[in-house]
CSV table of C-alpha atoms in Angstrom, one decimal:
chain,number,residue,atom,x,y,z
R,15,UNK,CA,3.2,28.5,-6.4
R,16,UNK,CA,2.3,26.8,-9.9
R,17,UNK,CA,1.7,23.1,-9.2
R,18,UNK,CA,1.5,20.1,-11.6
R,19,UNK,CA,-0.6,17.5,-10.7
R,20,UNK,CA,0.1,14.0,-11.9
R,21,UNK,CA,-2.0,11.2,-12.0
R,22,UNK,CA,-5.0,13.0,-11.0
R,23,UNK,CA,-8.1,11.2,-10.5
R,24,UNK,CA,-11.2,13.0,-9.3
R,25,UNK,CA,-10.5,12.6,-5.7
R,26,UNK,CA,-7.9,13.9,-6.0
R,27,UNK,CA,-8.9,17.0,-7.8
R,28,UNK,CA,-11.8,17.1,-5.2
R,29,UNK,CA,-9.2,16.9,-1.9
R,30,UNK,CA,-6.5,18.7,-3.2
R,31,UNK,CA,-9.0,21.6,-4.1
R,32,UNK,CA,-10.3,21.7,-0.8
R,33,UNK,CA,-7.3,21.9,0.8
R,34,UNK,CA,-5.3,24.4,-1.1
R,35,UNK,CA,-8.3,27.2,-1.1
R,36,UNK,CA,-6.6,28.9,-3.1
R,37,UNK,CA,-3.1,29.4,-2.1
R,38,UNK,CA,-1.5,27.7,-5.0
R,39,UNK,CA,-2.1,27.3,-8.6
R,40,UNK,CA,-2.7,24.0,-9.0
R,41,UNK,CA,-3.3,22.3,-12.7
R,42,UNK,CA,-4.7,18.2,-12.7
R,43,UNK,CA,-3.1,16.5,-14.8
R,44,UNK,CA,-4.5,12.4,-15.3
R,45,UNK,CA,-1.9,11.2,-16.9
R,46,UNK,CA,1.1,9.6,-14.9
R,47,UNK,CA,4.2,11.2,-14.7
R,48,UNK,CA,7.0,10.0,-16.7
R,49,UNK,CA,9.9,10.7,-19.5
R,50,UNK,CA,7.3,11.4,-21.9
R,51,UNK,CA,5.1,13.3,-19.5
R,52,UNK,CA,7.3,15.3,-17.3
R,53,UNK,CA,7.6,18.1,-20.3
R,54,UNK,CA,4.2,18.7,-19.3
R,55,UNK,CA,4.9,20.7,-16.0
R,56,UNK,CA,5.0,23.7,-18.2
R,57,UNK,CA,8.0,25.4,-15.7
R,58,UNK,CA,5.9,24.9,-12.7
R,59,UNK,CA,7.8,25.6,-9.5
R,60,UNK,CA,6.2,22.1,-8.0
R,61,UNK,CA,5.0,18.5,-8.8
R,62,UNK,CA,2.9,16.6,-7.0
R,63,UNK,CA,3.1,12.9,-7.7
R,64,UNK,CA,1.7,9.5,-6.6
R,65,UNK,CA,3.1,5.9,-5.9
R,66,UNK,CA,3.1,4.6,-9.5
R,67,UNK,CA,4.7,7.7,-11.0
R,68,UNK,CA,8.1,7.9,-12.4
R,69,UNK,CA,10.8,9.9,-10.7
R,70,UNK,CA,13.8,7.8,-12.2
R,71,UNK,CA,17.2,10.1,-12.8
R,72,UNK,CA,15.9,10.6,-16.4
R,73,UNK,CA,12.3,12.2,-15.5
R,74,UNK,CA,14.1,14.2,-13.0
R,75,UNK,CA,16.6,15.6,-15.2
R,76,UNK,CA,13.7,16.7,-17.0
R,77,UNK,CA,11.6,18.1,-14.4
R,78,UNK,CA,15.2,20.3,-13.0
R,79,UNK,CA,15.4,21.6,-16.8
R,80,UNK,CA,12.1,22.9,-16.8
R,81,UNK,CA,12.1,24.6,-13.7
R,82,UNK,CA,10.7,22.3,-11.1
R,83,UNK,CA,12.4,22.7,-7.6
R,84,UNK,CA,10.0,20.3,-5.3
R,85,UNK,CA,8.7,17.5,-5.4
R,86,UNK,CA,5.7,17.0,-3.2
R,87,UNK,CA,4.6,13.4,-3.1
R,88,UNK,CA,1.3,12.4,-1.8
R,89,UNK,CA,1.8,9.0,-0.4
R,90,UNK,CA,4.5,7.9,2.9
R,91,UNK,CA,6.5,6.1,0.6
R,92,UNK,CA,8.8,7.6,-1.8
R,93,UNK,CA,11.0,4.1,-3.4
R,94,UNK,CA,9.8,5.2,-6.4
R,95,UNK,CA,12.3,8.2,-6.4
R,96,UNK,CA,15.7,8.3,-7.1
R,97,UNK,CA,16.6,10.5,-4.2
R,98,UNK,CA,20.3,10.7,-4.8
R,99,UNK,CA,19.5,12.1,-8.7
R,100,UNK,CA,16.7,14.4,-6.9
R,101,UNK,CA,19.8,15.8,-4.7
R,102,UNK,CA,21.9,15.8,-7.7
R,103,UNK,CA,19.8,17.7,-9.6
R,104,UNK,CA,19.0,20.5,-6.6
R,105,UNK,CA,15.3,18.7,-6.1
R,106,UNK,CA,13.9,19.2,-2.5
R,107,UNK,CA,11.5,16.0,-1.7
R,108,UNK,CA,8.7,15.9,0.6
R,109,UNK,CA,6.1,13.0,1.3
R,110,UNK,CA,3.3,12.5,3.7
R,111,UNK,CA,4.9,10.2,6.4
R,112,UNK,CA,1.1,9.5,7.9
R,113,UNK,CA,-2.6,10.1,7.5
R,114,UNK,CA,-4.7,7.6,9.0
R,115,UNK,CA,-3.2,4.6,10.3
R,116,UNK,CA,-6.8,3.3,10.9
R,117,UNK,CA,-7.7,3.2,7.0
R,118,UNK,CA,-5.1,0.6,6.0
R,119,UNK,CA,-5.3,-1.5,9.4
R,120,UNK,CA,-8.7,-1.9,8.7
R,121,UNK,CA,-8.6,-2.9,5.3
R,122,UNK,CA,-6.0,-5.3,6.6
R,123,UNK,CA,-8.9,-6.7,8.6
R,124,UNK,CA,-11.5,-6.2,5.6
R,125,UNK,CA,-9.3,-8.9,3.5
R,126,UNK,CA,-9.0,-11.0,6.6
R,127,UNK,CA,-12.7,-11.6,7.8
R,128,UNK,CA,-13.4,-11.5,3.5
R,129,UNK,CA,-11.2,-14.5,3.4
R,130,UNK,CA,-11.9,-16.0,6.5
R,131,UNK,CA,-15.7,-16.3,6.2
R,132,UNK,CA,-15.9,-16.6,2.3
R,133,UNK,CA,-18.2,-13.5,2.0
R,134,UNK,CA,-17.2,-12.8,-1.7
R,135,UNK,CA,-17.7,-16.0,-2.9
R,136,UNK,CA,-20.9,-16.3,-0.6
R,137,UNK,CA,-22.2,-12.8,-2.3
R,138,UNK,CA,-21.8,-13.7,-5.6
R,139,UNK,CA,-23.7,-17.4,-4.6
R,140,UNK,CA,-26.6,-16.0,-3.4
R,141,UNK,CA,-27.4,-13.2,-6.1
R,142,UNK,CA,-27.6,-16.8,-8.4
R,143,UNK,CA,-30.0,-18.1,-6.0
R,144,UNK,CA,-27.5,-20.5,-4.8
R,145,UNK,CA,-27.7,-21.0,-0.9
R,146,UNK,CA,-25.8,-23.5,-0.3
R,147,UNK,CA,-22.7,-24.0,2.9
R,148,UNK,CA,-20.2,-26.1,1.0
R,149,UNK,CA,-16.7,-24.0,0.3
R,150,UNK,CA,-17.6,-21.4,2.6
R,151,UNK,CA,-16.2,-23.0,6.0
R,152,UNK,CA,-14.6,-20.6,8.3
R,153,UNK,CA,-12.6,-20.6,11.5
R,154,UNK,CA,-13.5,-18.4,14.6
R,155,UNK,CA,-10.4,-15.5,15.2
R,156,UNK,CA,-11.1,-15.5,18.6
R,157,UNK,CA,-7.4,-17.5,20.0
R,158,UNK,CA,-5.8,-17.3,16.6
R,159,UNK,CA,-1.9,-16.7,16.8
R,160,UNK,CA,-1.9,-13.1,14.5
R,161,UNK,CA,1.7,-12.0,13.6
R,162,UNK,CA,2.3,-8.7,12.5
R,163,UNK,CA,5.4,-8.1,10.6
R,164,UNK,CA,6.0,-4.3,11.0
R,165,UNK,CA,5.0,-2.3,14.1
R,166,UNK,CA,4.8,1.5,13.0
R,167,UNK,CA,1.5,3.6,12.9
R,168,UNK,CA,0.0,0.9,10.8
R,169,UNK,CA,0.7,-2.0,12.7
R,170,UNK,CA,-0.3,-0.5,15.8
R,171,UNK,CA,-3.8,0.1,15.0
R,172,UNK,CA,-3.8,-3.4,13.6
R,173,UNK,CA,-2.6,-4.9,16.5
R,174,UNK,CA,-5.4,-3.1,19.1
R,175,UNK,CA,-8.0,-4.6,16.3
R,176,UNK,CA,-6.6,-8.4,16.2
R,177,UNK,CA,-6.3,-8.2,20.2
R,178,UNK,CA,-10.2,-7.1,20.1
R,179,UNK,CA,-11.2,-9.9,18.6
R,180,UNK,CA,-9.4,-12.0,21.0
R,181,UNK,CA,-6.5,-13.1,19.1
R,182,UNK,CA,-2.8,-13.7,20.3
R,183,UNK,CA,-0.6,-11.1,18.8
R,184,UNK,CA,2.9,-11.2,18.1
R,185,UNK,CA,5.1,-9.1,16.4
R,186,UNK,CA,8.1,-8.4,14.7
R,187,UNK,CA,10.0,-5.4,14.5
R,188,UNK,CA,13.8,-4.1,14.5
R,189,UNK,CA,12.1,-1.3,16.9
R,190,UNK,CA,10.0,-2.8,19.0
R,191,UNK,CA,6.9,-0.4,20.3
R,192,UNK,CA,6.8,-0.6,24.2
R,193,UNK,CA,3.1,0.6,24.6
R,194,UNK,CA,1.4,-2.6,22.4
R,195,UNK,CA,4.1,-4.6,24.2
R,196,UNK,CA,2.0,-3.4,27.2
R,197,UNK,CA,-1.1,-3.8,25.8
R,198,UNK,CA,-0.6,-7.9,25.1
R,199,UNK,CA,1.3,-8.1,21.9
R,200,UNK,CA,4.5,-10.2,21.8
R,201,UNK,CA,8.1,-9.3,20.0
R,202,UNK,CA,9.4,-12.4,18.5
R,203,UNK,CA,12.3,-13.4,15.5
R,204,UNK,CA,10.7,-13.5,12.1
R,205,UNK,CA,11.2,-16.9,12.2
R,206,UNK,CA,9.5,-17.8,15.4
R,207,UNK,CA,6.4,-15.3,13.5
R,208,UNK,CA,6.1,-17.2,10.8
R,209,UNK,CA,6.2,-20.6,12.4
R,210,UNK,CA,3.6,-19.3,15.1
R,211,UNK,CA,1.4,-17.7,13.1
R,212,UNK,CA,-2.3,-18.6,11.7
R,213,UNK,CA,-2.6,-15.3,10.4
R,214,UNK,CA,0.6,-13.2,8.8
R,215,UNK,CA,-0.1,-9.5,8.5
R,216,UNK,CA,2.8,-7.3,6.3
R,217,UNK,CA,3.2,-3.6,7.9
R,218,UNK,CA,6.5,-2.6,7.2
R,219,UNK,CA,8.3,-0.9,4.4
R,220,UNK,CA,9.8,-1.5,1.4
R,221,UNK,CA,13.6,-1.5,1.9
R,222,UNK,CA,16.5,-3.7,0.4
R,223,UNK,CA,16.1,-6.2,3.9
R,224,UNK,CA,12.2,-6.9,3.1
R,225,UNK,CA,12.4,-6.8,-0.4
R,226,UNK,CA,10.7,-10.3,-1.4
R,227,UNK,CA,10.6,-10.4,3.0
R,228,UNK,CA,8.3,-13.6,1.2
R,229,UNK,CA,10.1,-15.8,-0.8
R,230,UNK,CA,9.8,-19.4,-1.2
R,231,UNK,CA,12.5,-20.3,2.1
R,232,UNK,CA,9.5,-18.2,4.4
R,233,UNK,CA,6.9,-20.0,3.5
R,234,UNK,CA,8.9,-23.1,3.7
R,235,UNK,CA,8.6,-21.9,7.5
R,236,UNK,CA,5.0,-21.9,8.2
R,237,UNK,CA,1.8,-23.1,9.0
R,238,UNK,CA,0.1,-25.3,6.7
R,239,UNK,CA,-2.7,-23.1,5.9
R,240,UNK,CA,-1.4,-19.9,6.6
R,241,UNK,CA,-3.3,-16.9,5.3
R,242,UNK,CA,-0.9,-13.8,4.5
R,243,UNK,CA,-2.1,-10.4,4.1
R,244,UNK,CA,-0.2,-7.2,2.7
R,245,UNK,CA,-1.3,-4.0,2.4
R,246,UNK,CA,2.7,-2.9,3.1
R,247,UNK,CA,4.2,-2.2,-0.3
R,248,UNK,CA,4.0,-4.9,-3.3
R,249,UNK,CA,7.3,-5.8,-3.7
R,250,UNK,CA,7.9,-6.9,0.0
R,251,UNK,CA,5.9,-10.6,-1.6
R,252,UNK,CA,7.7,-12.9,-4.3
R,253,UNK,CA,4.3,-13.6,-6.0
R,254,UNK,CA,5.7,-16.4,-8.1
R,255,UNK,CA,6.9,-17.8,-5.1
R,256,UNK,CA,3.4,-17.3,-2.9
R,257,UNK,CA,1.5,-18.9,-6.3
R,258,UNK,CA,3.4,-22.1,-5.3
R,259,UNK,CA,3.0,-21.6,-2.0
R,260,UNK,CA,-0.7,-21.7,-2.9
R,261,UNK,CA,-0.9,-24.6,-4.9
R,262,UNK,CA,0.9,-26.9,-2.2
R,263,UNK,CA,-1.0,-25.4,0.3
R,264,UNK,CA,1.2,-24.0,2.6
R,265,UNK,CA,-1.0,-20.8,1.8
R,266,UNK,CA,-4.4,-21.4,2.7
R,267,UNK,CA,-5.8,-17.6,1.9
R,268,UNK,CA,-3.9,-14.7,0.2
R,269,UNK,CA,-5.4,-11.2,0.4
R,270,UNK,CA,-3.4,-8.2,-1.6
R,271,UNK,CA,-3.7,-4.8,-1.4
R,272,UNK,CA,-0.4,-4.2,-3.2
R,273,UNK,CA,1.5,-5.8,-6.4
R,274,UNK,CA,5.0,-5.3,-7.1
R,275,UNK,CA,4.3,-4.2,-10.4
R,276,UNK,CA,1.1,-2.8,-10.0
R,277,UNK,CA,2.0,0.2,-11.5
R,278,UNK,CA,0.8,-1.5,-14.8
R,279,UNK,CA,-2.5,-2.2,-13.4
R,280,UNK,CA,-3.9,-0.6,-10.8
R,281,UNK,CA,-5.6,3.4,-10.3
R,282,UNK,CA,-7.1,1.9,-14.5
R,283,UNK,CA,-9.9,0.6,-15.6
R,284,UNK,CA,-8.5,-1.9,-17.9
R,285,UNK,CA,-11.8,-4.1,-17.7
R,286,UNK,CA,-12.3,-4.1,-21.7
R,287,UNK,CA,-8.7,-5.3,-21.9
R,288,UNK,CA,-6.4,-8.6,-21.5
R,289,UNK,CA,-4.3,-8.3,-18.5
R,290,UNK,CA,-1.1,-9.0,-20.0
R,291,UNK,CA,0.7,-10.0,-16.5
R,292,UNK,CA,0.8,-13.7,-16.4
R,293,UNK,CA,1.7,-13.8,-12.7
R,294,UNK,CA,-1.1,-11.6,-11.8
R,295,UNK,CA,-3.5,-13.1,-13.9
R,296,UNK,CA,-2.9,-16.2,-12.3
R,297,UNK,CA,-2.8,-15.2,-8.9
R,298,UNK,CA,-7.0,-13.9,-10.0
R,299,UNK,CA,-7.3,-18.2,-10.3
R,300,UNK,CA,-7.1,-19.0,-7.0
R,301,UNK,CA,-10.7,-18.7,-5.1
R,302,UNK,CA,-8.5,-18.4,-2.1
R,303,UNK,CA,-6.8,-15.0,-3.1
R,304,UNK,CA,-8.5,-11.9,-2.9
R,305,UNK,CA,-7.0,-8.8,-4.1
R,306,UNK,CA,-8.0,-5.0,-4.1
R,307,UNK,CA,-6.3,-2.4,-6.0
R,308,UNK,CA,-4.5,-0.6,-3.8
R,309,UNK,CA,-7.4,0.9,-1.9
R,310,UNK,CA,-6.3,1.0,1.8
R,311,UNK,CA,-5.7,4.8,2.2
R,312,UNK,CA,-9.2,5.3,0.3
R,313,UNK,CA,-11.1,6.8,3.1
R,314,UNK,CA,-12.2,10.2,3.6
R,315,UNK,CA,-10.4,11.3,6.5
R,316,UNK,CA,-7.0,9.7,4.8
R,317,UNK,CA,-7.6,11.8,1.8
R,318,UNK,CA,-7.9,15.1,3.9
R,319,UNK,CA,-5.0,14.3,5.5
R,320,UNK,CA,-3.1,13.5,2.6
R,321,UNK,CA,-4.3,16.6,1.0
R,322,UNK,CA,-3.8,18.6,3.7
R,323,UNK,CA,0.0,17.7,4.4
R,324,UNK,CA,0.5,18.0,1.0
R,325,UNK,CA,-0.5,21.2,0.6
R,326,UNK,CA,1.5,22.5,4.0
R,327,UNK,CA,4.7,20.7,2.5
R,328,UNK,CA,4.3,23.1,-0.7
R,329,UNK,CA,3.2,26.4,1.7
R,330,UNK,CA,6.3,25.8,4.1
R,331,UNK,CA,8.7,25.3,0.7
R,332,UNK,CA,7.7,28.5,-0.9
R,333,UNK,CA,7.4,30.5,2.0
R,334,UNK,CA,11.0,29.0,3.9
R,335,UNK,CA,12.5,26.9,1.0
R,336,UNK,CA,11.8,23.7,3.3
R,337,UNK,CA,9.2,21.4,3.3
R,338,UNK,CA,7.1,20.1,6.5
R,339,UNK,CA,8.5,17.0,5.8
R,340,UNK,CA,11.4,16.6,3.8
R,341,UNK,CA,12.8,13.5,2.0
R,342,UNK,CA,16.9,12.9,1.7
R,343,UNK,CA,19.0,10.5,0.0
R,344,UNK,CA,21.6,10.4,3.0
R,345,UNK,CA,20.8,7.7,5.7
R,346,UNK,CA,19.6,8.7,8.7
């Protein structure tokens, strides 16, 4: 099957590669897919996209008059596609609903002991020669009250992590998981979490309830001193709201994995460039906010899985006209 890659990096090319071994034609393409780009497909039966593509109705439209019949994303989330114009259009969807858990719990952990123990501001001190203690105070984890917003794969790993480290975990979750309920980890209301909570940890979707899940009436409700972490989806954090959380101090450490509109930003090197995002570029002000771009799946054994589902949704489409792992517009 003839396959247009968007937004191909060299990883990508590298995974994908190994993955396909030949079975499909596949054809890297490094710029993201949009209106402009999607007449770029050339008629192939297949895209593959990623989380900062475009698959709005009119990229769609364009992608069903030139022949493409799947789309194949290579990420679990898939808010970036207009599924109902996708169904519309006779579009099958298919996305990789896991890979490794592990990878984005423990960068959720990375940004928490980063923060925590002031190891980026204490790296940069001692390449100047500078030794000195003051600004880099930290607090012990062990006895902490960590809540986890968001109990899927994700927030299950994170969970097992936080409770190895001896903190107290709760959680909170329309589906509560029985086996970390076992294991020590507490359901409570999302109120009662963010209250509670020395640490918040984001895990859950992005869906119209958690949309801005952090606005300025949550914060309102916690701990002075709260460090939040999300490495969920972007949008599930108001950042103009968590900037003045930060600045009252109701925040006392921010670490970001996501953006809500990264898609402007990250996968780029735009270091010989202004950023032009005033929020974000003000959020890169505060020594208490540390923020990677979008890096939690970047692992080697997340790749190959991502690679490797990828390809089997394309296999199973061409060979049954279904993918492994099908998107729909209706609600489940």
């Amino acid at each position: 099957m003839d396959v247009a890659v968007f937004s191909a990096k060299p990883h990508d090319r590298q995974f994908l590669a190994q993955a396909n071994d030949g079975q499909h034609r596949l054809t890297f393409i490094e710029a993201r897919l949009s209106d402009e780009t999607a007449r770029f497909t050339d008629g192939a039966g297949a895209v593959c996209a990623f989380v900062n593509d475009d698959l709005s109705a009119p990229v769609i439209a364009t992608l069903a008059a030139t022949g493409t019949k799947l789309i194949a994303l290579r990420s679990a989330g898939f808010n970036h596609v207009d599924l109902a114009a996708a169904e519309a259009a006779g579009l099958t969807v298919a996305r990789v609903p896991a890979y490794s858990p592990h990878a984005v719990a423990e960068h959720a952990v990375a940004l928490i002991l980063t923060l925590n123990r002031n190891t980026h501001r204490a790296y940069n001190r001692v390449r100047e020669g500078n030794f000195a203690l003051e600004g880099l105070l930290g607090f012990d984890l062990a006895g902490k009250t960590v809540g986890i917003v968001g109990t899927g794969l994700i927030g299950q790993v994170f969970a097992r992590i936080m409770l190895g480290f001896g903190c107290k975990v709760i959680a909170s979750d329309p589906y509560p998981n029985a086996q970390i309920a076992a294991e020590g980890v507490r359901y409570v209301p999302l109120d009662e979490l963010f209250g509670a909570s020395d640490i918040i940890s984001l895990q859950c979707p992005l869906t119209p309830e958690t949309h801005h899940l952090i606005d300025d009436a949550a914060i309102a409700k916690m701990k002075r001193g709260v460090m939040i972490i999300n490495t969920s989806r972007g949008a599930v954090v108001d950042a103009s709201a968590v900037i003045r959380g930060l600045k009252s101090g109701v925040i006392g450490a921010l670490g970001l994995d996501v953006y809500e509109e990264e898609a402007a930003l990250f996968f780029e090197d735009l270091s010989a460039r202004a950023i032009v995002d005033d929020v974000f570029a003000r959020l890169l002000t505060f020594p208490n906010v540390l923020i990677t771009g979008h890096q939690g799946f970047f692992t080697r054994e997340a790749l190959t899985a991502i690679a490797e589902t990828t390809i089997g949704n394309i296999s199973a489409f061409e060979s049954t006209g279904a993918p492994l792992h099908p998107v729909s517009a209706k609600p489940l």
